[in-house]
Tab-separated table of C-alpha atoms in Angstrom:
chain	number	residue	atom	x	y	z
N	1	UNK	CA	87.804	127.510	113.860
N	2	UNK	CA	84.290	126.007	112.980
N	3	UNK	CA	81.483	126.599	115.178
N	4	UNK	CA	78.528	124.258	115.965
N	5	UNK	CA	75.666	124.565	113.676
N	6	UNK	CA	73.236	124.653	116.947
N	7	UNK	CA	75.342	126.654	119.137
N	8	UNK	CA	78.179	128.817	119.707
N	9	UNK	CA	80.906	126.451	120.639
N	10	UNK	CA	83.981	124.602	118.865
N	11	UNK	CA	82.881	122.308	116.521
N	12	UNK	CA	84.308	118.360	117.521
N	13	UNK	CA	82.908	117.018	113.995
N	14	UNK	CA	81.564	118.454	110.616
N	15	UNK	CA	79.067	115.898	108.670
N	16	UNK	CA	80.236	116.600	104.771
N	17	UNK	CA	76.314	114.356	104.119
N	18	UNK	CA	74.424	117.236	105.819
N	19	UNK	CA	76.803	119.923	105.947
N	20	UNK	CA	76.569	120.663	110.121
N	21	UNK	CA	78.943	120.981	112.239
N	22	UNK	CA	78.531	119.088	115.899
N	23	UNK	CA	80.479	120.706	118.992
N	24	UNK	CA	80.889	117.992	122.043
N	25	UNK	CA	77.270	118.088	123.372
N	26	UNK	CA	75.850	118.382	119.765
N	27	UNK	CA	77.912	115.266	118.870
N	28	UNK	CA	76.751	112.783	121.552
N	29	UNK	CA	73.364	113.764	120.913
N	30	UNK	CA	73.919	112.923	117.262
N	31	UNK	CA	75.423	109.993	117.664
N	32	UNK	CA	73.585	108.292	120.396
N	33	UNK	CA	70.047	109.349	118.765
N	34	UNK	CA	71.662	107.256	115.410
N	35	UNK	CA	72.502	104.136	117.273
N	36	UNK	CA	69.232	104.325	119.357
N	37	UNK	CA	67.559	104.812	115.138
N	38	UNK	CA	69.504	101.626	114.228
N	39	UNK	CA	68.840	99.612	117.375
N	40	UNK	CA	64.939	100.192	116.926
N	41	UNK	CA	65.031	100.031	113.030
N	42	UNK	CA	66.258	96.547	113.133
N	43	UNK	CA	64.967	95.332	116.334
N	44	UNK	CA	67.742	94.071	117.891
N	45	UNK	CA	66.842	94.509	121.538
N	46	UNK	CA	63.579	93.360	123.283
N	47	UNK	CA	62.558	94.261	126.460
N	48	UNK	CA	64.274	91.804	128.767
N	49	UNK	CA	67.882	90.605	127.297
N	50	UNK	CA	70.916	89.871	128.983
N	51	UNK	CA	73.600	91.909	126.536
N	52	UNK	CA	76.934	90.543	126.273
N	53	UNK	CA	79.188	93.101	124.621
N	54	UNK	CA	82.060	91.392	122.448
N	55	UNK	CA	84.729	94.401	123.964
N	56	UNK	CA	88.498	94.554	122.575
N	57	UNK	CA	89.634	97.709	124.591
N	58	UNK	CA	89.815	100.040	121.240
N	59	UNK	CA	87.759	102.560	120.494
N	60	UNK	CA	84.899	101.097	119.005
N	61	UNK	CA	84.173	98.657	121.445
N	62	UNK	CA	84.405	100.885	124.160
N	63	UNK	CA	81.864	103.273	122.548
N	64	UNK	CA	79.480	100.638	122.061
N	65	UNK	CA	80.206	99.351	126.122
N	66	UNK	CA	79.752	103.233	126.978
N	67	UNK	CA	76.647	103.407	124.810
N	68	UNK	CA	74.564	100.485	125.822
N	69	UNK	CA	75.412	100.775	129.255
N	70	UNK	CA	74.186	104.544	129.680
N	71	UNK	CA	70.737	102.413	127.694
N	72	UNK	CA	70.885	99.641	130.653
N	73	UNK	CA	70.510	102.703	133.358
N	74	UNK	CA	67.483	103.182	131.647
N	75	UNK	CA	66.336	99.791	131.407
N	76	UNK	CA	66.033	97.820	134.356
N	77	UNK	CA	65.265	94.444	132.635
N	78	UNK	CA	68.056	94.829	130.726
N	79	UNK	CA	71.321	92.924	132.237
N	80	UNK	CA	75.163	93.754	130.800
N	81	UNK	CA	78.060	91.742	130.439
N	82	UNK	CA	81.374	92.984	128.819
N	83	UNK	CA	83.616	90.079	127.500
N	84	UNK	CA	86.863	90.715	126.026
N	85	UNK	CA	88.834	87.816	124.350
N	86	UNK	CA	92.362	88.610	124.686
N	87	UNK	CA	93.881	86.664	121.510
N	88	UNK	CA	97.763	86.413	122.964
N	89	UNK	CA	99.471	89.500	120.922
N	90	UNK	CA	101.995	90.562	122.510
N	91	UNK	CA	102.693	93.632	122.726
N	92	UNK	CA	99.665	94.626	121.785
N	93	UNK	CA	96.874	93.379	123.635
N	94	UNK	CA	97.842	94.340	127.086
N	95	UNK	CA	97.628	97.202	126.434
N	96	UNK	CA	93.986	97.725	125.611
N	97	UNK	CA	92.604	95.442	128.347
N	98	UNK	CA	93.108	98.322	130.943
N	99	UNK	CA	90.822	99.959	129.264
N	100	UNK	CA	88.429	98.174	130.081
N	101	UNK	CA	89.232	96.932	133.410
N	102	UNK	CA	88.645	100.666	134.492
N	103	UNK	CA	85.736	101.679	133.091
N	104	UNK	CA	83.731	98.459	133.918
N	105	UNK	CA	85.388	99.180	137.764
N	106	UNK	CA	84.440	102.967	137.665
N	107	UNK	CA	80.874	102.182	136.494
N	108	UNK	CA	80.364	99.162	138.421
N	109	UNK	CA	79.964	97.296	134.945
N	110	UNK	CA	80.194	93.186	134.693
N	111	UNK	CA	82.888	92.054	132.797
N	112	UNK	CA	84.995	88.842	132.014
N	113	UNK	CA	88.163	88.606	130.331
N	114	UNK	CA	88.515	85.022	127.941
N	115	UNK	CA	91.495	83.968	125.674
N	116	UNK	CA	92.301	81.831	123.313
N	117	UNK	CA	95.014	80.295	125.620
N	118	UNK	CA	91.524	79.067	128.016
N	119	UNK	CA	89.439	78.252	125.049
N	120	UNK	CA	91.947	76.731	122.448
N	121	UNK	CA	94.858	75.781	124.396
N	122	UNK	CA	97.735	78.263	122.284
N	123	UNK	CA	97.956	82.387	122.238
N	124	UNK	CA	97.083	83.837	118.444
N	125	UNK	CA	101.433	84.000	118.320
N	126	UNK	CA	101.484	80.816	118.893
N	127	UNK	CA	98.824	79.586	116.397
N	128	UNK	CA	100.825	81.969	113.851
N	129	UNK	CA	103.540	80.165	114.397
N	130	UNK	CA	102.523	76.818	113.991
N	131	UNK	CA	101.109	77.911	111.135
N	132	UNK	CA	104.011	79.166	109.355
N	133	UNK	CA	106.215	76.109	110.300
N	134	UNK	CA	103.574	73.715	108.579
N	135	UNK	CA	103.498	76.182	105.669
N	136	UNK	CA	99.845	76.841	105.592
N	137	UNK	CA	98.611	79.807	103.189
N	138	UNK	CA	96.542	81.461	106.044
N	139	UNK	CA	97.088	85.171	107.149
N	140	UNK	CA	97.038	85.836	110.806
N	141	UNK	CA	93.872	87.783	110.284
N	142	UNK	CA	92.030	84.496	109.520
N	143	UNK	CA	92.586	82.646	112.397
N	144	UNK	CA	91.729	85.651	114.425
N	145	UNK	CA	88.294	86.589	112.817
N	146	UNK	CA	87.718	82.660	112.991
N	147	UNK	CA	88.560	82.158	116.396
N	148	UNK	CA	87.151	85.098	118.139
N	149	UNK	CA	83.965	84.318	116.779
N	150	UNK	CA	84.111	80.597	118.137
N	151	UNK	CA	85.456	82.301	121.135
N	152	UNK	CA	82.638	85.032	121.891
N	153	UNK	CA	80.213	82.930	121.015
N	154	UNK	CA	81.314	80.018	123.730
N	155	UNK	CA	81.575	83.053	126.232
N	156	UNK	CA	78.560	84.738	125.569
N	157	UNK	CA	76.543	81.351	125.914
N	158	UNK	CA	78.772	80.746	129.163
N	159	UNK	CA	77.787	83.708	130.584
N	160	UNK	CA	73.967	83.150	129.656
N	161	UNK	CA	73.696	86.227	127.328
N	162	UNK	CA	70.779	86.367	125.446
N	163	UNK	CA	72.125	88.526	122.365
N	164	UNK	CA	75.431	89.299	121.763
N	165	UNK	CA	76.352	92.963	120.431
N	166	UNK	CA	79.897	93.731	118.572
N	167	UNK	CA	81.219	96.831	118.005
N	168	UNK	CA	81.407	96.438	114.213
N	169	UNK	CA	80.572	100.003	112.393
N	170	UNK	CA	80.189	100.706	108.848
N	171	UNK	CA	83.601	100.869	107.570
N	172	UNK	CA	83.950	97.332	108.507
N	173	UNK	CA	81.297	96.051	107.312
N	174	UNK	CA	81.569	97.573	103.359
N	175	UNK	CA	85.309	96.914	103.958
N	176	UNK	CA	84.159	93.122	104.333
N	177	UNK	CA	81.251	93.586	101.450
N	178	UNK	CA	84.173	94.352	99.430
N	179	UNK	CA	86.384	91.559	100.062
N	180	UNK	CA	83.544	88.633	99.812
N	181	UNK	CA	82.819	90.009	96.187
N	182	UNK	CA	87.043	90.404	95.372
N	183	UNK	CA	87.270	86.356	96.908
N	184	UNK	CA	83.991	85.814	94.948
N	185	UNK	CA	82.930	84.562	98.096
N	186	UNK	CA	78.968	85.748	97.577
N	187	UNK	CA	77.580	83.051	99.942
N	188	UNK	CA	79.035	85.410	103.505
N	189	UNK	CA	77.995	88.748	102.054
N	190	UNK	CA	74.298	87.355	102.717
N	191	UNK	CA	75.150	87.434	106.084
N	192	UNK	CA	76.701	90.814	106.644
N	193	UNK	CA	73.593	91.542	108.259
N	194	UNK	CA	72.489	94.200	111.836
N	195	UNK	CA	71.591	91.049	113.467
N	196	UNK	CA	72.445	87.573	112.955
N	197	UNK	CA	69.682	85.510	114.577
N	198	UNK	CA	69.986	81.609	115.912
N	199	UNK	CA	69.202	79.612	112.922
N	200	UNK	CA	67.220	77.049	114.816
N	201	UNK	CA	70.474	76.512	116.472
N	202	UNK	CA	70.695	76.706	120.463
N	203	UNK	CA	74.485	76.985	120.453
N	204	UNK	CA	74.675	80.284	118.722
N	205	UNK	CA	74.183	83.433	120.471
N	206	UNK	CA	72.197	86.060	118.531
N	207	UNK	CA	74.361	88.664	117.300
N	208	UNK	CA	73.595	92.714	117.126
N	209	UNK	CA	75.633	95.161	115.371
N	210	UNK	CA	74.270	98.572	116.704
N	211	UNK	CA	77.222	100.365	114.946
N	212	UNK	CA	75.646	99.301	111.416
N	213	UNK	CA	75.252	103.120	110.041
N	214	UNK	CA	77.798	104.592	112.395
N	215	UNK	CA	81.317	105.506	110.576
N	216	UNK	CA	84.437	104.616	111.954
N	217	UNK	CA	85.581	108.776	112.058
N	218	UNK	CA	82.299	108.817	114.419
N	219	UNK	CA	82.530	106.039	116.622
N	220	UNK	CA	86.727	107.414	117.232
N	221	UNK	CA	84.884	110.870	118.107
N	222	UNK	CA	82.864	109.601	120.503
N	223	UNK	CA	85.629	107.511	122.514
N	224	UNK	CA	87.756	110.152	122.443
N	225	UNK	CA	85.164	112.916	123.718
N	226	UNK	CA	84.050	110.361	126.760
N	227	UNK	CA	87.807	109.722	127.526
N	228	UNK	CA	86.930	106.179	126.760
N	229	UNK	CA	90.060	105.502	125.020
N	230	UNK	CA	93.874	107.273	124.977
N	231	UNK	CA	94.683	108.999	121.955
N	232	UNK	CA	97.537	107.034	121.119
N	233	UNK	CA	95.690	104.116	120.175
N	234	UNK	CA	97.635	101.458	118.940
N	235	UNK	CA	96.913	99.313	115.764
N	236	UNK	CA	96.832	95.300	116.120
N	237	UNK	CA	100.707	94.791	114.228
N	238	UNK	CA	98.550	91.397	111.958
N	239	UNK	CA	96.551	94.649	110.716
N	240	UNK	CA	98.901	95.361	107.643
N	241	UNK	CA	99.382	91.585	106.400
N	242	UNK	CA	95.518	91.796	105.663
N	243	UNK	CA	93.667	93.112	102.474
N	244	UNK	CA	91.654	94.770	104.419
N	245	UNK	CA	94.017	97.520	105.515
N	246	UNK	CA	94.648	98.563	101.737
N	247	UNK	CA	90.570	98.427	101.076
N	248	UNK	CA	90.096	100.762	103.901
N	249	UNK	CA	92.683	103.145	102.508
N	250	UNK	CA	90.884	103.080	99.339
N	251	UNK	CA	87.786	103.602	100.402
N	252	UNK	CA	88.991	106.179	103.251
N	253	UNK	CA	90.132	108.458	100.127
N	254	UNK	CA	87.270	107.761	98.373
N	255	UNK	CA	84.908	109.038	101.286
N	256	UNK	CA	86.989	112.200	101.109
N	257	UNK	CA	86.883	113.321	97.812
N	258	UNK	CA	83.700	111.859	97.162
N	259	UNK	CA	81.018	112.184	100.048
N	260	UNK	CA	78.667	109.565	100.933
N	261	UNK	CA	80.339	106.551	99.248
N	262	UNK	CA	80.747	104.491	102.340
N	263	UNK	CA	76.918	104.625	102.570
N	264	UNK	CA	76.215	103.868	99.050
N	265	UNK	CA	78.299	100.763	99.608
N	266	UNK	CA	75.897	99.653	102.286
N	267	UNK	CA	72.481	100.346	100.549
N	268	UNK	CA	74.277	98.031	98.054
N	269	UNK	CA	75.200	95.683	100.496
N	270	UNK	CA	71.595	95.275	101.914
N	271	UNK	CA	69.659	95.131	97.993
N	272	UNK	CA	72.388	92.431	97.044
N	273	UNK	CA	72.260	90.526	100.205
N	274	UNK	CA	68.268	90.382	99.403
N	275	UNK	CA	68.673	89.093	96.456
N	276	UNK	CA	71.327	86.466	97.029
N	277	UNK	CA	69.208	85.197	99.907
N	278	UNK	CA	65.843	84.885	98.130
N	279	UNK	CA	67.755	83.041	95.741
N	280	UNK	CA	69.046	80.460	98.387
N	281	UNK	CA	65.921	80.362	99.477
N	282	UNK	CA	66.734	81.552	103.110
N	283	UNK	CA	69.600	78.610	103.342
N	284	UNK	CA	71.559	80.957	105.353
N	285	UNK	CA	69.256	80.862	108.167
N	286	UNK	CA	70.005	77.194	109.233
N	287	UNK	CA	73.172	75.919	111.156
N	288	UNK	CA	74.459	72.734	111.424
N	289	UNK	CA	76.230	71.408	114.380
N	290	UNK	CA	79.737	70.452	114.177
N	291	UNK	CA	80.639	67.210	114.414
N	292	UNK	CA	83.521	67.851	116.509
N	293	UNK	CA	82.860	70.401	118.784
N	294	UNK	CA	79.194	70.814	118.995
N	295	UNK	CA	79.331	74.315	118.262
N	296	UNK	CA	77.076	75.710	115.516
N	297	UNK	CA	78.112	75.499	111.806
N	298	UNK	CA	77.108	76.473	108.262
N	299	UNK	CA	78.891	72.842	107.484
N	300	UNK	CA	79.442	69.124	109.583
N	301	UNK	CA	82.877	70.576	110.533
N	302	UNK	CA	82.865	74.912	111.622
N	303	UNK	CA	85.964	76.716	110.271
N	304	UNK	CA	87.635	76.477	113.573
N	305	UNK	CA	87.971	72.850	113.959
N	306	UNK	CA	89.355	72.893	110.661
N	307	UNK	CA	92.243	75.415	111.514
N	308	UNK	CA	92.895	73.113	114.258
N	309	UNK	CA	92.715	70.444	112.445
N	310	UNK	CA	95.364	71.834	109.824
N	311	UNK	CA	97.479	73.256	113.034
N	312	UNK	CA	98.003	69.787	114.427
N	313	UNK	CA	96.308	70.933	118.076
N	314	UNK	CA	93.574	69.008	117.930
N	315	UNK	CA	93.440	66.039	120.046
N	316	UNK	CA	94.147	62.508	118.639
N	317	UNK	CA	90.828	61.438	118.766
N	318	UNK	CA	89.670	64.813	117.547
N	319	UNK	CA	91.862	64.178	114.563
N	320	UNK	CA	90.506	60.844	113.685
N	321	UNK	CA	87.203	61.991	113.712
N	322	UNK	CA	87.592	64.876	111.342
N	323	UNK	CA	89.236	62.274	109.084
N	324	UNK	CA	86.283	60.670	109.184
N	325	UNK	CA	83.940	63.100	108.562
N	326	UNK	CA	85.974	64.469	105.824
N	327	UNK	CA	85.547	61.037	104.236
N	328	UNK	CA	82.040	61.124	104.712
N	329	UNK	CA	81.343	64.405	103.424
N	330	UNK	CA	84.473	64.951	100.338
N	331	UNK	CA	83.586	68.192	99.574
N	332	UNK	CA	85.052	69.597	102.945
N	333	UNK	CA	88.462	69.174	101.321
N	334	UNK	CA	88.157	72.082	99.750
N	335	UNK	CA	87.833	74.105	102.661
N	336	UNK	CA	92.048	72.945	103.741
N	337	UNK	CA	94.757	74.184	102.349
N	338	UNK	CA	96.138	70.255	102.540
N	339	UNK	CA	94.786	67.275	103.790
């Protein structure tokens, strides 16, 4: 059995970086005194905000709710909304939304549950569906990450948050550092940044992702010491059609036999996101607003209203008008699989 390195008791967690071991106490100490680091290091809360935490039910998510709202207690200009966009899995998501329904009850929390089915009309099943019987190339995964962003971000407006905060920790975010440079797809890893700020655009919500340094192993510790989330946490079933599952294998193994690769990955990240955005010239900062939705977007059409332009569930007159400003603006077509 491993002991703490500042006490007597069982260790929960050994750091292979620093070489201590962390019993349960230890641990949340560690880890909440890292977040707090990354929250002030990047500045990604002022002193009045209205937080709207993007909340799926897993672990992560529910760390980050735990987290900010043992901050709030502290805080009293600081207001906190949990939303959690339930996609339409079945099987799957129903499961997690308890979750949350009991903490944010127990500890007198705000919370609101969206869904695709409110905001887009069709469950993610559905939309995978469609998508297969009009044989488009996309992976479920896509329309998820693409939609729950258009999602949140409608919600988190709705709800008049000031910032929004997602649960996404390191692992995730070299995971996706990795897969922009395999797609060659440079342009997003500029933007795989702590906070993602408006872009002189009303519409979006400013994003935070407190979890930035935090690994994956760490943020699963600390659910499962709080009891945030059961032990028998289930994995989304679209997880293994995406290329993402196989990166975080390899980089999982990686981590293991070599120590502190994960975090080399980021200080990468953040030097050749610097670079690529002084050589854009700080591009990336302004949105555009979509012509058919109004939402913002780095183009005159966001990705969504494209995938719902390719699913057929757009409205007629929704249709048309993407037609239209496809015409007007040809280089769009290279964002659909068929037009």
């Amino acid at each position: 059995m491993v002991k703490c390195s500042f006490c007597e008791r069982k260790a929960v967690y050994v750091n292979h970086l620093n070489g201590k071991a962390y019993c349960k106490l230890h641990f949340i100490s560690y880890f909440e005194r890292k977040v707090r680091r990354t929250i002030r290091k990047h500045g990604m809360l002022g002193e009045k905000e209205h937080i709207v935490v993007g909340v799926s039910g897993g672990k992560d998510s529910m760390s980050l709710l735990h987290l900010l709202h043992k901050l709030s207690k502290k805080n009293k200009n600081w207001r906190l909304t949990a939303v959690l966009v339930d996609e339409g899995i079945r099987g799957y998501r129903e499961n997690t939304i308890p979750a949350l329904k009991t903490y944010a009850e127990r500890n007198m929390v705000e919370y609101r549950i969206v869904s695709f089915k409110e905001y887009l009309g069709f469950t993610l099943d559905e939309i995978v569906s469609i998508g297969r019987e009009r044989g488009l190339p996309y992976l479920p995964c896509s329309y998820c990450g693409v939609f729950r962003r258009y999602v949140l971000n409608r919600a988190a407006r709705d709800v008049g948050g000031t910032v929004l905060a997602t649960a996404h920790n390191l692992d995730d975010i070299v995971q996706t550092y990795l897969m922009n440079i395999i797609n060659n797809s440079w342009d997003k890893i500029a933007r795989l940044k702590p906070v993602a700020e408006r872009g002189g655009h009303e519409g979006f919500v400013p994003r935070i992702k407190p979890f930035y340094e935090v690994l994956e192993k760490e943020s699963a510790i600390y659910a499962l010491v709080n009891g945030l989330v059961r032990p028998d946490y289930q994995q989304c079933p679209y997880a293994e059609y995406n290329i993402r599952f196989t990166i975080r294998k390899i980089l999982n193994d990686l981590e293991e036999k070599y120590p502190g690769t994960k975090y080399g990955l980021l200080r990468s990240l953040e030097k050749v996101s610097g670079l690529i955005e002084n050589a854009q010239k700080n591009v990336l900062k302004s949105f555009e607003t979509c012509k058919i939705c109004g939402d913002p977007s780095s183009h005159p059409i966001c990705k969504a209203c494209m995938y719902r332009f390719e699913l057929g569930i757009l409205s007629s007159e929704e249709s048309s008008r993407v037609k239209y400003v496809i015409n007007e603006y040809p280089y769009l077509r290279k964002f659909l699989a068929r037009f």
